[in-house]
XYZ file of C-alpha atoms in Angstrom:
237
model
C 6.452 30.686 -48.663
C 5.497 29.435 -52.023
C 5.263 25.539 -51.639
C 6.404 25.011 -55.287
C 9.464 27.256 -54.686
C 10.217 25.407 -51.458
C 10.284 22.081 -53.244
C 12.363 23.501 -56.095
C 14.940 24.906 -53.647
C 15.431 21.467 -52.131
C 15.736 19.473 -55.304
C 19.266 19.132 -56.946
C 19.492 20.193 -60.524
C 22.330 20.843 -62.997
C 23.716 24.289 -63.733
C 22.649 25.382 -67.186
C 26.226 26.494 -67.969
C 28.761 24.222 -66.262
C 26.441 21.279 -65.654
C 27.508 20.906 -61.981
C 24.925 19.944 -59.457
C 23.269 22.930 -57.736
C 20.451 23.502 -55.297
C 18.586 26.691 -55.360
C 15.747 28.703 -56.760
C 16.923 28.209 -60.325
C 19.487 26.212 -62.325
C 22.544 28.480 -62.262
C 25.458 28.109 -59.866
C 26.839 31.199 -58.233
C 30.129 31.096 -60.120
C 28.406 30.890 -63.566
C 25.847 33.525 -62.730
C 28.664 35.908 -61.671
C 30.357 35.273 -65.033
C 27.306 36.012 -67.197
C 27.607 39.075 -69.462
C 26.214 41.602 -66.942
C 25.802 45.065 -68.461
C 27.871 47.891 -67.106
C 27.057 51.473 -67.633
C 24.206 51.855 -70.156
C 22.426 54.659 -71.968
C 19.806 56.126 -69.668
C 17.229 56.041 -72.492
C 17.667 52.957 -74.768
C 19.639 50.757 -72.329
C 22.498 49.947 -74.735
C 25.892 49.571 -73.163
C 27.909 52.788 -73.362
C 31.453 52.985 -74.670
C 31.666 56.737 -74.110
C 33.240 57.592 -70.782
C 31.279 60.154 -68.797
C 28.222 60.099 -71.030
C 24.710 59.394 -69.705
C 23.097 58.851 -73.049
C 24.343 57.258 -76.302
C 24.908 59.591 -79.277
C 21.889 58.052 -81.090
C 19.530 58.930 -78.163
C 20.969 62.386 -77.771
C 20.039 63.054 -81.465
C 16.911 61.014 -81.815
C 15.573 59.420 -78.595
C 13.108 56.514 -78.836
C 9.446 56.882 -77.928
C 9.751 54.841 -74.777
C 11.165 56.485 -71.655
C 13.763 53.882 -70.572
C 14.957 50.367 -71.240
C 16.425 48.047 -68.598
C 18.165 44.608 -68.966
C 20.588 42.800 -66.669
C 22.556 41.224 -69.496
C 24.170 41.916 -72.827
C 23.018 39.491 -75.535
C 26.264 37.571 -75.618
C 27.307 33.971 -74.741
C 26.081 32.143 -72.787
C 22.954 34.289 -72.325
C 22.185 34.292 -75.988
C 22.147 30.528 -76.129
C 20.030 30.313 -72.966
C 17.420 32.635 -74.507
C 17.403 30.789 -77.873
C 16.972 27.463 -76.056
C 14.097 28.953 -73.985
C 12.333 30.621 -76.899
C 12.652 28.007 -79.623
C 13.330 24.739 -77.756
C 10.957 25.299 -74.786
C 13.839 25.096 -72.315
C 11.816 26.483 -69.392
C 14.652 26.005 -66.932
C 16.666 28.607 -68.876
C 13.769 30.979 -69.148
C 12.959 30.709 -65.438
C 16.519 31.296 -64.310
C 16.917 34.417 -66.416
C 13.472 35.686 -65.476
C 14.299 35.316 -61.755
C 17.440 37.318 -62.271
C 15.531 40.023 -64.197
C 12.894 40.139 -61.448
C 15.504 40.789 -58.797
C 17.209 43.379 -60.956
C 13.992 45.289 -61.688
C 12.685 45.032 -58.124
C 15.818 46.709 -56.834
C 15.431 49.461 -59.424
C 11.789 50.022 -58.561
C 12.530 50.327 -54.858
C 14.733 53.282 -55.718
C 12.398 54.958 -58.189
C 9.016 54.776 -59.870
C 7.047 51.557 -59.737
C 4.983 50.832 -62.852
C 1.215 50.523 -62.524
C 1.159 47.533 -64.808
C 3.250 44.892 -66.551
C 2.440 44.318 -70.218
C 4.054 41.416 -72.085
C 4.790 41.896 -75.751
C 2.091 39.812 -77.538
C 2.468 37.109 -80.155
C 0.025 36.657 -83.062
C -2.350 33.730 -82.477
C -0.787 31.793 -85.376
C 2.692 32.041 -83.948
C 1.422 31.329 -80.389
C -0.144 28.064 -81.710
C 3.127 27.018 -83.338
C 5.383 27.855 -80.401
C 2.932 26.793 -77.714
C 3.717 29.661 -75.375
C 4.554 33.365 -75.302
C 7.968 33.780 -73.799
C 7.366 37.425 -72.886
C 4.237 36.476 -70.916
C 6.065 33.758 -69.013
C 8.889 36.264 -68.160
C 6.248 38.801 -67.039
C 4.543 36.152 -64.827
C 7.840 35.672 -62.843
C 8.399 39.480 -62.707
C 4.885 40.004 -61.356
C 5.202 37.232 -58.782
C 8.501 38.498 -57.493
C 7.756 42.274 -57.530
C 4.129 42.324 -56.689
C 3.430 44.505 -59.724
C 0.047 43.833 -61.409
C 0.176 41.856 -64.692
C -2.140 42.427 -67.575
C -1.589 39.269 -69.692
C -3.732 40.291 -72.680
C -3.495 44.067 -72.551
C -1.796 44.239 -75.856
C -2.725 42.444 -79.108
C -0.847 41.493 -82.248
C -3.334 42.344 -84.949
C -1.723 40.729 -87.945
C 1.003 38.091 -88.517
C 4.366 39.306 -89.605
C 7.720 37.597 -90.389
C 10.044 37.208 -87.414
C 12.078 40.285 -86.668
C 15.231 38.186 -86.729
C 14.713 37.742 -90.515
C 14.854 41.513 -91.087
C 18.114 43.049 -92.274
C 18.174 46.247 -90.292
C 16.203 48.648 -88.064
C 14.326 50.172 -91.110
C 13.137 46.782 -92.201
C 12.171 45.840 -88.663
C 10.180 49.002 -88.197
C 8.317 48.527 -91.449
C 7.637 44.908 -90.612
C 5.635 45.621 -87.502
C 4.144 49.036 -88.311
C 0.388 49.135 -87.439
C 0.508 45.526 -86.237
C -0.224 46.092 -82.530
C -3.355 47.231 -80.706
C -4.310 47.954 -77.096
C -7.171 45.956 -75.601
C -10.171 47.656 -74.104
C -9.082 46.924 -70.580
C -9.878 49.170 -67.543
C -6.460 48.348 -66.071
C -4.721 49.993 -69.032
C -7.170 52.843 -69.089
C -6.281 53.617 -65.467
C -2.576 53.119 -65.899
C -0.223 56.030 -66.216
C 3.085 54.216 -66.110
C 3.563 50.748 -67.651
C 6.427 48.327 -68.148
C 6.700 46.390 -71.432
C 8.230 43.020 -70.927
C 10.157 41.071 -73.650
C 13.026 38.625 -74.002
C 15.557 40.702 -76.041
C 15.639 44.232 -77.360
C 17.822 44.864 -80.432
C 16.723 47.635 -82.792
C 13.897 48.833 -80.442
C 11.363 48.645 -83.306
C 8.826 46.514 -81.400
C 9.147 48.531 -78.231
C 8.782 51.806 -80.083
C 5.685 50.686 -82.007
C 4.060 49.439 -78.794
C 4.960 52.617 -76.956
C 3.298 54.617 -79.796
C -0.041 52.778 -79.415
C 0.111 52.846 -75.613
C 0.657 56.594 -75.467
C -2.130 57.139 -78.018
C -4.264 55.161 -75.483
C -3.358 57.623 -72.706
C -0.345 56.004 -71.015
C 2.092 58.671 -70.006
C 5.290 56.751 -69.400
C 6.587 53.470 -70.826
C 9.704 51.567 -69.704
C 10.980 48.409 -71.273
C 12.238 45.365 -69.271
C 14.000 42.540 -71.041
C 16.378 39.707 -70.259
C 19.104 40.975 -72.540
C 20.021 43.957 -74.654
C 21.617 43.342 -77.990
C 23.945 45.874 -79.518
C 22.926 47.473 -82.783
């Protein structure tokens, strides 16, 4: 047993949502966790929640599927998950990030037991200038938890952000987001990536899929055959 986890399980803490005292691996009580905006049936390609009964793929993916092969998230980007992610990402609320990361890890580990396990986890990179300002890369921290829980190898610096770009949240639509990050990522010369055939990209939120598609493009150019995306939450377009 991990000694740090054993201590964490014994210490009381407050639920991130209702603020009641809880004891456990992370700071969410069972009632609040059950009431989070869990995704129901989703598109088998892009992971967006489906409104069409009986469909396996959304109309957008049937017409123009993204470059990546699948996208998985436990939650929709709705309250209170959206606030927990914002607090984690911009206010360094690591309790929120850890709780959601542990849930993602359980969610993905169950999926991988039933299907293909990735050879490698690759966190979406930040440019060095933004990393200095924020102090941490939230995608890397999520990937660390996912690697620890699933046993999947992690390549922390397998991907590089080659140039700074404005935050994607400042872009108006998918076209602007795509143009904003075009040709801004690279793949490191790493034997782990060279030998990998199936990788999982790890991020906090997927919205327009622009980042995931650009990273998939450079990974497949580097010889990766299959790319899946894992994130805490999927935002509707």
